[in-house]
Amino acid sequence: MLTAHLVRDDGTRAVLESLEALVDAWDPARARVWVDLEGPDAAALERLGEVFGLDAESLEDCRRGEQRPRVDEQDDYVFIVVYGMMGAAQEGEYSPRKLAIYCGARFLITVHRERPLTIVQAHTRAARNKLKSLGRGVDQLLFTLIDKMVDKYLTVVQSYEDKLEEFEKLAATITESPGWLEDATDLRRQLLELRRIANSTREVVVELSGDCELITEEVRRRFAHVVDHLRQVVDNIDGLRELLNSVRDNYRALVANRTNEIMMMLTLVATVLLPISVIAGIYGMNVPLWPASDSPMSFWLVIGAMGAVAASMILYFRARRWI
């Protein structure tokens, strides 16, 4: 599906929803355009490459699997691979999706299989005639997209912080093996993935804030602030990973302490019963003993001896503060 927002130098705007309409309306000398292509096939990408002069290797990268975030500078444009977030903030569920971007002097092309939240919001602003950054320059729109994407990273980190607070409460109250341990393992994997993406994206933004000819000095300075935000994302993720490890270690320590207490109690019970079992075994033998088995008091004397042994052992354990 193709959606193109075209702004002419005279201020007129147009929304195009087909490649044919885009080809007819596109004038590289007197217009700027943002083309968003979702789930494209090879033919659509090839035709788009012919219109805007895109190299075949980068077009193939748009269709293939996941790649590391990067920037490739060409003569007339830069090819950028970044990752935007899918999901909803209220649900606290996010997943990264690849976003390929072509940025030229007068065109910006975004290619993806699924629309990240940043692209969805950009289309919403465009529908309300608030996509003013395209009229000021393609690099302004590029900055807006990447800046909003990084803001989503911060939102994701905040949702992970809230989830980790819940894990802390559960770890302090649950004594049996809880289901949150599986969720904690999944959260750890997500943190590692987001950290890798944020680090790679920071390298991309650092390059865009450098000597890229297609980006103005003003936008390069604004990209420098995005680098600081990405550094904050990485630092927050590192803190969450350390906190998550502490929560898991504390829970394991609580489980180990409880297991030790149970084992100690079972050991004490077995220790008390051991001499009683010895007495019962001896008097259960079919041999003449004292007191005689035919004596009316023999049963009570044996029971009394067992009780005295058990009581003395319990008193000894208490004196040693074992119970």
Coordinates of C-alpha atoms in Angstrom, one line a residue:
M1 CA 0.0 0.0 0.0
L2 CA 1.4 3.4 -1.0
T3 CA 0.6 6.7 0.5
A4 CA 2.4 9.9 -0.7
H5 CA 2.2 13.4 0.8
L6 CA 3.3 16.0 -1.8
V7 CA 4.0 19.6 -1.0
R8 CA 4.6 22.0 -3.9
D9 CA 6.8 25.1 -3.6
D10 CA 3.7 27.3 -4.1
G11 CA 2.2 25.8 -0.9
T12 CA -0.4 23.4 -2.5
R13 CA -0.6 19.9 -1.1
A14 CA -1.8 16.6 -2.5
V15 CA -2.3 13.1 -1.0
L16 CA -1.6 10.3 -3.5
E17 CA -2.5 6.7 -3.1
S18 CA -1.1 5.0 -6.1
L19 CA 2.3 4.8 -7.8
E20 CA 0.8 6.0 -11.1
A21 CA -0.6 9.1 -9.5
L22 CA 2.8 9.7 -7.8
V23 CA 4.6 9.5 -11.1
D24 CA 2.2 11.9 -12.8
A25 CA 2.4 14.5 -9.9
W26 CA 6.1 14.3 -9.0
D27 CA 8.2 17.2 -10.1
P28 CA 11.6 17.1 -8.5
A29 CA 12.3 20.8 -9.3
R30 CA 9.2 22.3 -7.7
A31 CA 7.9 19.8 -5.0
R32 CA 8.8 17.8 -2.0
V33 CA 7.3 14.4 -1.3
W34 CA 7.1 11.9 1.5
V35 CA 6.3 8.4 0.1
D36 CA 5.3 5.7 2.6
L37 CA 5.3 2.2 1.2
E38 CA 3.8 -0.7 3.3
G39 CA 4.4 -4.4 2.5
P40 CA 5.8 -3.7 -1.1
D41 CA 6.4 -6.3 -3.7
A42 CA 9.5 -6.5 -5.9
A43 CA 7.7 -4.8 -8.8
A44 CA 6.6 -1.8 -6.8
L45 CA 10.1 -1.3 -5.3
E46 CA 11.7 -1.6 -8.7
R47 CA 9.3 1.0 -10.2
L48 CA 9.9 3.3 -7.2
G49 CA 13.6 2.9 -7.7
E50 CA 13.3 4.0 -11.3
V51 CA 11.4 7.1 -10.4
F52 CA 13.8 8.3 -7.7
G53 CA 17.0 6.7 -8.9
L54 CA 17.5 4.2 -6.0
D55 CA 20.1 1.5 -6.2
A56 CA 19.0 -2.1 -6.5
E57 CA 21.0 -3.4 -3.5
S58 CA 19.2 -1.1 -1.0
L59 CA 15.8 -1.9 -2.6
E60 CA 16.6 -5.6 -2.0
D61 CA 17.5 -4.8 1.6
C62 CA 14.0 -3.3 2.0
R63 CA 12.5 -6.7 1.3
R64 CA 14.9 -9.0 3.0
G65 CA 15.0 -10.0 6.7
E66 CA 16.2 -7.9 9.6
Q67 CA 19.4 -5.9 9.3
R68 CA 21.4 -3.9 11.7
P69 CA 20.6 -0.1 11.9
R70 CA 22.9 1.7 9.6
V71 CA 23.4 4.6 7.2
D72 CA 24.6 4.3 3.6
E73 CA 25.4 7.5 1.8
Q74 CA 24.9 7.7 -1.9
D75 CA 25.5 10.5 -4.4
D76 CA 22.0 11.9 -4.3
Y77 CA 20.5 10.4 -1.1
V78 CA 21.2 8.5 2.1
F79 CA 19.7 5.1 2.8
I80 CA 18.9 4.5 6.5
V81 CA 17.8 1.4 8.4
V82 CA 16.2 2.0 11.8
Y83 CA 13.7 0.2 14.0
G84 CA 10.3 1.6 15.1
M85 CA 8.0 0.2 17.7
M86 CA 4.8 -1.7 17.2
G87 CA 2.2 -1.9 20.1
A88 CA 0.2 0.2 22.4
A89 CA 1.4 2.1 25.5
Q90 CA -1.7 1.2 27.6
E91 CA -1.1 -2.5 26.9
G92 CA 2.7 -2.3 27.7
E93 CA 3.5 -4.6 24.7
Y94 CA 6.0 -3.5 22.1
S95 CA 8.0 -5.2 19.3
P96 CA 10.5 -3.6 17.0
R97 CA 9.9 -3.5 13.3
K98 CA 12.4 -2.5 10.5
L99 CA 12.0 0.8 8.9
A100 CA 14.0 1.6 5.7
I101 CA 14.3 5.3 4.8
Y102 CA 15.5 7.0 1.7
C103 CA 16.3 10.7 2.2
G104 CA 17.1 12.9 -0.8
A105 CA 17.1 16.6 -1.4
R106 CA 13.4 16.7 -2.1
F107 CA 12.0 13.3 -1.3
L108 CA 11.7 11.0 1.7
I109 CA 10.7 7.4 1.2
T110 CA 9.8 5.0 4.1
V111 CA 9.5 1.3 3.4
H112 CA 8.2 -1.2 6.0
R113 CA 6.2 -4.4 6.3
E114 CA 4.1 -3.1 9.2
R115 CA 3.6 0.5 10.2
P116 CA 5.5 1.4 13.3
L117 CA 3.8 3.8 15.8
T118 CA 5.9 6.7 14.5
I119 CA 4.6 6.3 10.9
V120 CA 1.0 5.9 12.1
Q121 CA 1.2 9.1 14.0
A122 CA 2.9 10.9 11.1
H123 CA 0.1 10.0 8.8
T124 CA -2.4 11.2 11.4
R125 CA -0.7 14.6 11.6
A126 CA -0.6 14.7 7.8
A127 CA -4.3 14.0 7.6
R128 CA -4.9 17.0 9.9
N129 CA -2.7 19.2 7.7
K130 CA -0.1 19.4 10.5
L131 CA 2.8 17.8 8.6
K132 CA 4.5 21.2 8.4
S133 CA 8.0 19.8 8.6
L134 CA 7.9 18.5 5.0
G135 CA 7.2 22.0 3.8
R136 CA 10.3 23.3 5.6
G137 CA 12.5 20.6 4.2
V138 CA 12.8 16.8 3.8
D139 CA 15.5 16.7 6.5
Q140 CA 13.1 18.3 8.9
L141 CA 10.6 15.4 8.4
L142 CA 13.4 12.9 8.7
F143 CA 14.4 14.4 12.1
T144 CA 10.7 14.4 13.2
L145 CA 10.3 10.7 12.4
I146 CA 13.5 9.6 14.1
D147 CA 13.0 11.9 17.1
K148 CA 9.4 10.5 17.6
M149 CA 10.8 7.0 17.2
V150 CA 13.3 7.6 20.0
D151 CA 10.6 9.0 22.2
K152 CA 8.8 5.6 21.8
Y153 CA 12.0 3.9 23.0
L154 CA 11.7 6.0 26.2
T155 CA 8.0 5.1 26.5
V156 CA 8.9 1.4 26.2
V157 CA 11.6 1.7 28.9
Q158 CA 9.0 3.4 31.2
S159 CA 6.6 0.5 30.7
Y160 CA 9.4 -1.9 31.5
E161 CA 10.1 0.0 34.7
D162 CA 6.4 -0.3 35.8
K163 CA 6.5 -4.0 35.0
L164 CA 9.7 -4.5 37.0
E165 CA 8.1 -2.8 40.0
E166 CA 5.3 -5.4 39.9
F167 CA 8.0 -8.1 39.8
E168 CA 9.6 -6.7 42.9
K169 CA 6.3 -6.9 44.8
L170 CA 5.7 -10.5 43.6
A171 CA 9.2 -11.6 44.5
A172 CA 8.7 -10.4 48.1
T173 CA 5.4 -12.2 48.6
I174 CA 5.3 -15.4 46.5
T175 CA 7.0 -18.4 48.1
E176 CA 6.2 -21.0 45.5
S177 CA 7.6 -21.0 42.0
P178 CA 5.6 -18.2 40.3
G179 CA 4.7 -17.6 36.7
W180 CA 6.4 -14.2 36.8
L181 CA 9.8 -15.8 36.5
E182 CA 9.0 -16.7 32.9
D183 CA 7.8 -13.1 32.3
A184 CA 11.0 -11.8 33.9
T185 CA 13.1 -14.0 31.5
D186 CA 11.1 -12.6 28.6
L187 CA 11.6 -9.1 29.9
R188 CA 15.3 -9.6 30.1
R189 CA 15.4 -10.7 26.5
Q190 CA 13.4 -7.7 25.4
L191 CA 15.7 -5.4 27.3
L192 CA 18.8 -6.9 25.6
E193 CA 17.1 -6.5 22.2
L194 CA 16.1 -2.9 22.9
R195 CA 19.6 -2.0 24.1
R196 CA 21.1 -3.5 21.0
I197 CA 18.7 -1.5 18.8
A198 CA 19.2 1.7 20.8
N199 CA 23.0 1.5 20.6
S200 CA 23.0 0.8 16.9
T201 CA 20.5 3.7 16.3
R202 CA 22.7 6.0 18.3
E203 CA 25.5 5.3 15.8
V204 CA 23.1 6.1 13.0
V205 CA 22.0 9.4 14.5
V206 CA 25.7 10.3 15.3
E207 CA 26.5 9.9 11.6
L208 CA 23.4 12.0 10.6
S209 CA 24.5 14.7 13.0
G210 CA 27.9 14.8 11.4
D211 CA 28.9 15.9 7.9
C212 CA 25.9 14.6 5.9
E213 CA 25.5 17.1 3.0
L214 CA 21.7 16.5 2.6
I215 CA 21.0 17.6 6.2
T216 CA 21.2 21.3 7.2
E217 CA 23.3 22.5 10.1
E218 CA 20.2 23.3 12.1
V219 CA 18.9 19.8 11.8
R220 CA 22.3 18.3 12.6
R221 CA 22.3 20.2 15.9
R222 CA 18.9 18.8 16.7
F223 CA 20.0 15.3 15.9
A224 CA 22.7 15.8 18.6
H225 CA 19.9 16.1 21.2
V226 CA 18.5 12.8 19.9
V227 CA 21.9 11.2 20.6
D228 CA 21.6 12.3 24.2
H229 CA 18.1 10.8 24.4
L230 CA 19.5 7.5 23.0
R231 CA 22.3 7.5 25.6
Q232 CA 19.6 8.0 28.2
V233 CA 17.7 5.0 26.8
V234 CA 20.8 2.8 27.0
D235 CA 21.6 4.0 30.6
N236 CA 18.0 3.3 31.7
I237 CA 18.1 -0.2 30.2
D238 CA 21.4 -1.0 31.9
G239 CA 19.8 0.1 35.2
L240 CA 16.7 -2.0 34.6
R241 CA 18.8 -5.0 33.8
E242 CA 20.8 -4.7 37.0
L243 CA 17.6 -4.3 39.0
L244 CA 16.0 -7.3 37.3
N245 CA 19.0 -9.4 38.1
S246 CA 18.7 -8.2 41.8
V247 CA 15.0 -9.1 41.9
R248 CA 15.7 -12.6 40.6
D249 CA 18.6 -13.1 42.9
N250 CA 16.6 -11.9 45.9
Y251 CA 13.8 -14.3 45.0
R252 CA 16.2 -17.2 44.7
A253 CA 17.7 -16.3 48.1
L254 CA 14.2 -16.3 49.7
V255 CA 13.5 -19.6 48.2
A256 CA 16.8 -21.0 49.3
N257 CA 16.3 -19.7 52.9
R258 CA 12.8 -21.2 53.0
T259 CA 14.2 -24.6 51.7
N260 CA 16.9 -24.5 54.4
E261 CA 14.3 -23.9 57.1
I262 CA 12.2 -26.8 55.9
M263 CA 15.2 -29.1 55.7
M264 CA 16.3 -28.1 59.2
M265 CA 12.8 -28.8 60.6
L266 CA 12.7 -32.2 58.8
T267 CA 16.2 -33.0 60.1
L268 CA 15.2 -32.1 63.7
V269 CA 12.1 -34.3 63.5
A270 CA 14.0 -37.2 62.1
T271 CA 16.7 -36.8 64.8
V272 CA 14.0 -36.8 67.6
L273 CA 12.4 -39.9 66.1
L274 CA 15.6 -41.8 65.7
P275 CA 16.2 -42.8 69.3
I276 CA 12.5 -43.4 69.8
S277 CA 12.6 -45.8 66.8
V278 CA 15.6 -47.6 68.4
I279 CA 13.7 -48.1 71.7
A280 CA 10.6 -49.3 69.9
G281 CA 12.7 -51.7 67.8
I282 CA 14.5 -53.2 70.8
Y283 CA 11.3 -53.8 72.7
G284 CA 9.7 -55.2 69.7
M285 CA 12.1 -58.1 69.6
N286 CA 10.8 -61.5 70.8
V287 CA 13.4 -61.8 73.6
P288 CA 13.0 -61.5 77.4
L289 CA 13.6 -57.8 78.5
W290 CA 13.1 -55.5 81.4
P291 CA 10.4 -54.6 82.1
A292 CA 8.9 -57.9 81.2
S293 CA 6.4 -57.8 78.4
D294 CA 3.7 -59.5 80.6
S295 CA 4.0 -56.7 83.2
P296 CA 1.0 -54.3 83.2
M297 CA 3.5 -51.3 83.6
S298 CA 5.9 -52.3 80.8
F299 CA 4.0 -50.4 78.1
W300 CA 3.8 -47.2 80.0
L301 CA 7.4 -47.4 81.2
V302 CA 8.6 -47.8 77.5
I303 CA 6.4 -44.9 76.4
G304 CA 7.7 -42.8 79.3
A305 CA 11.3 -43.5 78.3
M306 CA 10.5 -42.5 74.7
G307 CA 8.9 -39.3 75.8
A308 CA 11.8 -38.4 78.2
V309 CA 14.3 -39.0 75.4
A310 CA 12.3 -36.8 73.0
A311 CA 11.8 -34.1 75.6
S312 CA 15.4 -34.0 76.5
M313 CA 16.5 -33.7 72.8
I314 CA 14.0 -30.9 72.2
L315 CA 15.3 -29.0 75.2
Y316 CA 18.8 -29.5 74.0
F317 CA 17.9 -28.2 70.6
R318 CA 16.3 -25.1 72.1
A319 CA 19.3 -24.5 74.3
R320 CA 21.4 -24.5 71.1
R321 CA 18.9 -22.3 69.4
W322 CA 18.3 -24.7 66.6
I323 CA 14.6 -24.4 67.0

